[in-house]
PDB file of C-alpha atoms in Angstrom:
ATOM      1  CA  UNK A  29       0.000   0.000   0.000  1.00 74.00           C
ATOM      2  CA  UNK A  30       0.484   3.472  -0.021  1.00 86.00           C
ATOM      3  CA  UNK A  31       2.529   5.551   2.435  1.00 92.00           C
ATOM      4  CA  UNK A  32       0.478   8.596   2.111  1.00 94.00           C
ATOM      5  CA  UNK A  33      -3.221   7.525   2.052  1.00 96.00           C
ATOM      6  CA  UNK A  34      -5.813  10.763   0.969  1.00 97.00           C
ATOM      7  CA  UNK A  35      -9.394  10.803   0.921  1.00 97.00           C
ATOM      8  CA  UNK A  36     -10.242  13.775  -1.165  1.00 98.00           C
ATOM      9  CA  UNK A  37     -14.238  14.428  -1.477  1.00 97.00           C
ATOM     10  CA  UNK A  38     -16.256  17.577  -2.266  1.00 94.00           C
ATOM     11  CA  UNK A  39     -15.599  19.983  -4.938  1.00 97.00           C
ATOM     12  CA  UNK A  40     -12.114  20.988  -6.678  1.00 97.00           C
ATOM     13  CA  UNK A  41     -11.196  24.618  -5.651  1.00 96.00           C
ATOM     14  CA  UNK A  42      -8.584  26.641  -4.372  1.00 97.00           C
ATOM     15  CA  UNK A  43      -9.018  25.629  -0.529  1.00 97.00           C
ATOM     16  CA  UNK A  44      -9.016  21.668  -1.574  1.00 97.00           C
ATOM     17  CA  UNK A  45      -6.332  21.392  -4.048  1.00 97.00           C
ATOM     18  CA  UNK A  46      -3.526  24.041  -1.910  1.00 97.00           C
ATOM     19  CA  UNK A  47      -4.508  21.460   1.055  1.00 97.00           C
ATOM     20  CA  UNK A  48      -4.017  18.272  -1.043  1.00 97.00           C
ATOM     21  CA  UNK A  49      -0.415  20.185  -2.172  1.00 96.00           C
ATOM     22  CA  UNK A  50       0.575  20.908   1.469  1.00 96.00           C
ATOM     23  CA  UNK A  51      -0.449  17.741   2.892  1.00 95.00           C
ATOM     24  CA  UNK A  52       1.445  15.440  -0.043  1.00 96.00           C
ATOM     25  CA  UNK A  53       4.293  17.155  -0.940  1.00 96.00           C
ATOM     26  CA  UNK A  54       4.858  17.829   3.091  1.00 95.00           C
ATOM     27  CA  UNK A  55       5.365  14.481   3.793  1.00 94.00           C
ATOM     28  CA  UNK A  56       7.494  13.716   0.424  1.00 95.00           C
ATOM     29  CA  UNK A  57       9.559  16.353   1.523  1.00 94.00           C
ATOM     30  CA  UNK A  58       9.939  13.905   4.427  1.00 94.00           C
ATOM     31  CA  UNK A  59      10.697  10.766   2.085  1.00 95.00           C
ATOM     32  CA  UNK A  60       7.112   8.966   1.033  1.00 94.00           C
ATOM     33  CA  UNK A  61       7.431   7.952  -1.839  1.00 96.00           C
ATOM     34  CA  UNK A  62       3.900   6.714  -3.086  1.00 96.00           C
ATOM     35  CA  UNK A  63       0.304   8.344  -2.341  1.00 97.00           C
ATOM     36  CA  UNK A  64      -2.658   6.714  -2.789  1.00 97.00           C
ATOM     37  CA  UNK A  65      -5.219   9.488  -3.969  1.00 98.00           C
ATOM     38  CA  UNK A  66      -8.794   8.373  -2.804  1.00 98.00           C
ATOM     39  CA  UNK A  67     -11.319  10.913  -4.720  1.00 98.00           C
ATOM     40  CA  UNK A  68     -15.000  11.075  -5.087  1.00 98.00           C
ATOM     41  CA  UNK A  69     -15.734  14.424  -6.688  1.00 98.00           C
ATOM     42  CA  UNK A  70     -18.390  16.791  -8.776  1.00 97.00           C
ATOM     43  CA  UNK A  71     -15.438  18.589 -10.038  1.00 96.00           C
ATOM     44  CA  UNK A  72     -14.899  21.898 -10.130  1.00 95.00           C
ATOM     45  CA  UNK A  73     -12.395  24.887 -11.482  1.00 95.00           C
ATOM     46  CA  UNK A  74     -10.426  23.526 -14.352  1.00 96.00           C
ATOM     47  CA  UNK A  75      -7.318  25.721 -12.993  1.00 95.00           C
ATOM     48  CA  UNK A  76      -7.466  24.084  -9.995  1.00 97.00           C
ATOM     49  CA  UNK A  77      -7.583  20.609 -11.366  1.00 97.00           C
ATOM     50  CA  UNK A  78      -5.064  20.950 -13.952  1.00 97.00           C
ATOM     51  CA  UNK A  79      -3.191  21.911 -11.398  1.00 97.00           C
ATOM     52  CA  UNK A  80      -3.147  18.990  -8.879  1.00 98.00           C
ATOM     53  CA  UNK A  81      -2.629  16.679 -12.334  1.00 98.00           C
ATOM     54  CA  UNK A  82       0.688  18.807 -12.847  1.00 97.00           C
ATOM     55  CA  UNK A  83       1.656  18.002  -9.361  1.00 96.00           C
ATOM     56  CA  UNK A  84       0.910  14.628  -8.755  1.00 97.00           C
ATOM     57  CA  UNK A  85       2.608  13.711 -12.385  1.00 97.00           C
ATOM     58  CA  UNK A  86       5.351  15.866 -10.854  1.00 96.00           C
ATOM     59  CA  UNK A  87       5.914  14.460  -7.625  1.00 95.00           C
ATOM     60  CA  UNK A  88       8.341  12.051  -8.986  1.00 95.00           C
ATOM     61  CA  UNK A  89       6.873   8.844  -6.805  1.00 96.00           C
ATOM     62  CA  UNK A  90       4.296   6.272  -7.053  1.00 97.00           C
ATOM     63  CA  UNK A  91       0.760   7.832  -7.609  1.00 98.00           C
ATOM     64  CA  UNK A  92      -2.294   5.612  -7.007  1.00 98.00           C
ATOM     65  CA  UNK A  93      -5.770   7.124  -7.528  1.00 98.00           C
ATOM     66  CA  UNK A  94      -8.879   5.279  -6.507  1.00 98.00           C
ATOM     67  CA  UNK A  95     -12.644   6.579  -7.569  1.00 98.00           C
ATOM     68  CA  UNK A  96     -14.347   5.429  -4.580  1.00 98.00           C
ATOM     69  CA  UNK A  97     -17.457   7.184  -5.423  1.00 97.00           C
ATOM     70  CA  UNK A  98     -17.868   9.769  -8.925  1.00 97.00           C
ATOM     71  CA  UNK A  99     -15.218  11.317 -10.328  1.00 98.00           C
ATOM     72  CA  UNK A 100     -16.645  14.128 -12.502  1.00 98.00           C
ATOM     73  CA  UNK A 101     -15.721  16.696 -14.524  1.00 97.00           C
ATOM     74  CA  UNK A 102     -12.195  18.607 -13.723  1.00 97.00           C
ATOM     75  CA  UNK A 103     -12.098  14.669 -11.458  1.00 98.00           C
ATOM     76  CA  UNK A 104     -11.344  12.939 -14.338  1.00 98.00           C
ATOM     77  CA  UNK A 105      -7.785  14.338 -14.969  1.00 98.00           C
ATOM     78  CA  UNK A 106      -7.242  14.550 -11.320  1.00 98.00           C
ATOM     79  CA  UNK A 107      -7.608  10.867 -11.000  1.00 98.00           C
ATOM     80  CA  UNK A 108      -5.799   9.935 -14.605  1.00 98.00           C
ATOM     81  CA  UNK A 109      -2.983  11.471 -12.945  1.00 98.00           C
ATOM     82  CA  UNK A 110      -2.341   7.994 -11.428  1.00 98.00           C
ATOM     83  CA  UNK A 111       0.292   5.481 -12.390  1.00 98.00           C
ATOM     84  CA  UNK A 112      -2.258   3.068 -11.057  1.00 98.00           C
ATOM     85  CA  UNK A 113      -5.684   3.705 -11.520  1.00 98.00           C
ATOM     86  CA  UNK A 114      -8.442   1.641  -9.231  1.00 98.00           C
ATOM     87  CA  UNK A 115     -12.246   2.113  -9.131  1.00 98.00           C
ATOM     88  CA  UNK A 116     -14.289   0.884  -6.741  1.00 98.00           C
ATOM     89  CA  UNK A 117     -17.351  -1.347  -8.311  1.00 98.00           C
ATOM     90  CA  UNK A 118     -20.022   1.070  -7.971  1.00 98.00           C
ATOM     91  CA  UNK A 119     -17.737   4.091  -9.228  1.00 98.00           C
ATOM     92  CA  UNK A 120     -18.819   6.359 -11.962  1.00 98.00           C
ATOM     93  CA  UNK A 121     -17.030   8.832 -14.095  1.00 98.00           C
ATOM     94  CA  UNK A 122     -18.744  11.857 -15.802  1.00 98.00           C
ATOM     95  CA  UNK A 123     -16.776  13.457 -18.671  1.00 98.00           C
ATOM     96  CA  UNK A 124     -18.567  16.845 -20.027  1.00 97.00           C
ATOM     97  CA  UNK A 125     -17.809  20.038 -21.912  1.00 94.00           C
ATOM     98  CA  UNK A 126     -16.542  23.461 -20.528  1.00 93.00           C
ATOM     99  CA  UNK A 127     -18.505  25.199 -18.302  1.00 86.00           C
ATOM    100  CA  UNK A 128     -17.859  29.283 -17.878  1.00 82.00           C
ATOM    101  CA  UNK A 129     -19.578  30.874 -14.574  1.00 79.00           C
ATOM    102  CA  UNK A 130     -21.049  34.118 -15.669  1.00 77.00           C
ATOM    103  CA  UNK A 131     -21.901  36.638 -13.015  1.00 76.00           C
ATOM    104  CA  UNK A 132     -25.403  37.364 -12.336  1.00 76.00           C
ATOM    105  CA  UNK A 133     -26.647  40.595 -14.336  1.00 79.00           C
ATOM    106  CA  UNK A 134     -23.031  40.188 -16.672  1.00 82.00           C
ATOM    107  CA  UNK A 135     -23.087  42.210 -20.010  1.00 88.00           C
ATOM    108  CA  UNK A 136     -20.481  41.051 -21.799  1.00 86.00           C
ATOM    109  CA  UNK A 137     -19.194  42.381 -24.813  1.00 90.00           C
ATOM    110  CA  UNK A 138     -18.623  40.525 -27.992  1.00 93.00           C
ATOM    111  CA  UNK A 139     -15.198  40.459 -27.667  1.00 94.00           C
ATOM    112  CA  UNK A 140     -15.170  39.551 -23.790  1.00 90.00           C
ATOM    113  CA  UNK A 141     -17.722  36.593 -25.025  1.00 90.00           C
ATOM    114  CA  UNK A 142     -15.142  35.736 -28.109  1.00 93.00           C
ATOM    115  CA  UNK A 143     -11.877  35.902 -25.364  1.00 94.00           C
ATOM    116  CA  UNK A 144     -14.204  33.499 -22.933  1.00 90.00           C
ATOM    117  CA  UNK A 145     -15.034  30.984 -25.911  1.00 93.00           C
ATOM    118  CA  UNK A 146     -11.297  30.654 -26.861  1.00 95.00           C
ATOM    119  CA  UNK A 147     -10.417  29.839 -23.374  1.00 94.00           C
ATOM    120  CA  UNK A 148     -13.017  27.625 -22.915  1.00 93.00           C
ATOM    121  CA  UNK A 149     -11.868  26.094 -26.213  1.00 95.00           C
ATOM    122  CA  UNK A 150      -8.296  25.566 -24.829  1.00 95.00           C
ATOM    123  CA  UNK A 151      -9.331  24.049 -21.399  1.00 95.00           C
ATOM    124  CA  UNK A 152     -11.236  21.792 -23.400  1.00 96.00           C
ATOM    125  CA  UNK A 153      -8.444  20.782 -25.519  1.00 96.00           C
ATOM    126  CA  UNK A 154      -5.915  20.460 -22.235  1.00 96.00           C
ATOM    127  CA  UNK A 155      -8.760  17.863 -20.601  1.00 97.00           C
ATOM    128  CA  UNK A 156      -9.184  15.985 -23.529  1.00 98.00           C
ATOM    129  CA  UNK A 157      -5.460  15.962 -24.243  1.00 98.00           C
ATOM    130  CA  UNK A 158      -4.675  14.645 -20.660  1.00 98.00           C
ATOM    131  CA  UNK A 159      -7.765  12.290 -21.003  1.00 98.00           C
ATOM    132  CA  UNK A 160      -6.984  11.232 -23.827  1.00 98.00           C
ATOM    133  CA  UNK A 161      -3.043  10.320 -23.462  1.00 98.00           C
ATOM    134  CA  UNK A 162      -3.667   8.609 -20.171  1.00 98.00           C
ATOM    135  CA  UNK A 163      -6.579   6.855 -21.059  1.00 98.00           C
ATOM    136  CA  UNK A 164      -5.588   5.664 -24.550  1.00 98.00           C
ATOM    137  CA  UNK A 165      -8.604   6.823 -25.946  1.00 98.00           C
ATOM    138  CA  UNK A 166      -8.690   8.622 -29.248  1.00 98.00           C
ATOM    139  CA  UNK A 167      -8.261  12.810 -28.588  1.00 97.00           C
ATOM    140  CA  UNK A 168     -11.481  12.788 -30.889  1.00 97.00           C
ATOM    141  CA  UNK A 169     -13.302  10.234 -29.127  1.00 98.00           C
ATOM    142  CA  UNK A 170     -12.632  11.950 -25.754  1.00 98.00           C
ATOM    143  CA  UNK A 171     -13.660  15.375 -27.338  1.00 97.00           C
ATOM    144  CA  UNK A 172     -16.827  13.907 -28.634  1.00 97.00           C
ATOM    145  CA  UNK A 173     -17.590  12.287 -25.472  1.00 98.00           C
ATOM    146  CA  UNK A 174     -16.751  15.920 -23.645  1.00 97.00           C
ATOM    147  CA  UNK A 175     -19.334  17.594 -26.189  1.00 95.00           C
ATOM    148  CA  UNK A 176     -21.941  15.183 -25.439  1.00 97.00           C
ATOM    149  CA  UNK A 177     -21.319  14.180 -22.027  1.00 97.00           C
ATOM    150  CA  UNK A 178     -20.883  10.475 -21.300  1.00 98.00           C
ATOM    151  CA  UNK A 179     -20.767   8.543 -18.398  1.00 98.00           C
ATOM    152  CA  UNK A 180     -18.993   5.568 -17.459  1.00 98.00           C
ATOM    153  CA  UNK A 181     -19.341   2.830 -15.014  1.00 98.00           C
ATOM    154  CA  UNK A 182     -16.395   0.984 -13.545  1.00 98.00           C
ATOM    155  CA  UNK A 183     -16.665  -1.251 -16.532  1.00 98.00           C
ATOM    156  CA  UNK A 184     -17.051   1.236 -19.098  1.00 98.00           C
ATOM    157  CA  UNK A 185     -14.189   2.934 -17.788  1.00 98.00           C
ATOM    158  CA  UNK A 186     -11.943  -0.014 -17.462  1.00 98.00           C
ATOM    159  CA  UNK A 187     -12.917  -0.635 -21.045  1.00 98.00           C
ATOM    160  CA  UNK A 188     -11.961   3.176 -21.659  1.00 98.00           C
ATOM    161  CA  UNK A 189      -8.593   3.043 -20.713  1.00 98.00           C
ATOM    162  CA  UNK A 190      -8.993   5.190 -17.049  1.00 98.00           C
ATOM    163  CA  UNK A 191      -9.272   2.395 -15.279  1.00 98.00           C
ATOM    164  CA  UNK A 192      -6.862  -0.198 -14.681  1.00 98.00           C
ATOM    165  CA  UNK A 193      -8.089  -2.149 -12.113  1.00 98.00           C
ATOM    166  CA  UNK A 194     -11.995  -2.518 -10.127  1.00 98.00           C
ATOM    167  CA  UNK A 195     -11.379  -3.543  -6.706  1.00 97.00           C
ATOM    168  CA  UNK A 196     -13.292  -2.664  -3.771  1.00 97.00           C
ATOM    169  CA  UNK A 197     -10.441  -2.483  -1.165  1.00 95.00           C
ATOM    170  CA  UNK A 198      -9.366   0.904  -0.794  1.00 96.00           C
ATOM    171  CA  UNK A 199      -6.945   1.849   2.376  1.00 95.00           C
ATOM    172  CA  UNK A 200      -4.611  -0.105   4.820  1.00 92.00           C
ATOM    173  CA  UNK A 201      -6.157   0.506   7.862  1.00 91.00           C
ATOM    174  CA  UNK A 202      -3.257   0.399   9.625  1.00 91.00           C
ATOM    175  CA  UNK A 203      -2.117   3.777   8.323  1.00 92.00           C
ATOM    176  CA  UNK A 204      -3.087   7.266   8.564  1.00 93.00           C
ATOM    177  CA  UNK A 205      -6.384   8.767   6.173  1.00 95.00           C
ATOM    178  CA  UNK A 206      -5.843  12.439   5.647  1.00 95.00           C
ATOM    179  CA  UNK A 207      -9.287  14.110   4.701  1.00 96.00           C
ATOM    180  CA  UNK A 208      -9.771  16.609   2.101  1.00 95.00           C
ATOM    181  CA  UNK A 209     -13.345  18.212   1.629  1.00 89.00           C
ATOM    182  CA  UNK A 210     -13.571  20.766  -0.740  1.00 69.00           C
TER     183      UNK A 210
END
């Protein structure tokens, strides 16, 4: 098993992801060197999620994720981030398109509409790309599947490339749990 064990539920924000960064890279600053990433999420702020891909790729040790629950949205590259990638028989993953949040009573121009479709544009490309080479999947097939919104069971996903193993056995219960609710 893991020597970092993380069960990270709720949404993907700023408070969430700076406290999974803290908690893992504090300890492989003090010489773990694997994490097992436990996640059940709705998702949340793409920047946010890219980012805790780029770190756990980045970490330079052994990164197990586990969907013990629904990965969704911004989830889904959070948890291909792992070398091994587990899912729990009853997990789910939902893979969708860009959302933008627009400020009640916004007025946008058409050239602040224009910027906010090309960056939606690119942080749909980034997902599928990361989807996409950790998966196996096609780039197109994860694109169309972002445009339409599909969702996988463990099965489907295991047949999709995220998953690479369904097992319901999660931690070593002889070892810490760190919490992390967004």
């Amino acid at each position: 098993m893991a020597e970092i064990q993380v069960l990270f539920t709720g949404d993907v924000n700023q408070q969430s992801v700076t406290r999974l960064i803290s908690e893992v890279t504090d300890r492989v600053g003090k010489g773990a060197r694997s994490v097992l990433l436990a996640l059940s999420t709705p998702g949340g702020g793409v920047h946010w999620g890219v980012t805790a891909y780029g770190l756990l790729r980045g970490l330079g040790i052994e990164v197990i994720t586990h969907n013990v629950g629904q990965v969704d949205s911004i989830g889904g590259p959070i948890y291909a981030a792992g070398d091994r990638r587990l899912c729990t028989s009853q997990g789910r993953f939902l893979i969708h398109s860009v959302y933008w949040p627009f400020a009640v009573g916004a007025n946008p121009s058409e050239k602040e509409v224009g910027d906010i479709l090309i960056a939606m544009q690119r942080d749909r490309d980034r997902i599928a790309t990361i989807l996409s080479e950790r998966s196996g999947t096609a780039i197109e097939t994860v694109r169309d599947d972002m445009r339409n919104t599909r969702i996988l069971d463990a099965g489907e996903a295991k047949d999709y490339g995220l998953v690479h193993e369904i097992t319901d056995d999660v931690f070593d219960p002889s070892q810490e749990i760190v919490n992390i609710s967004g």
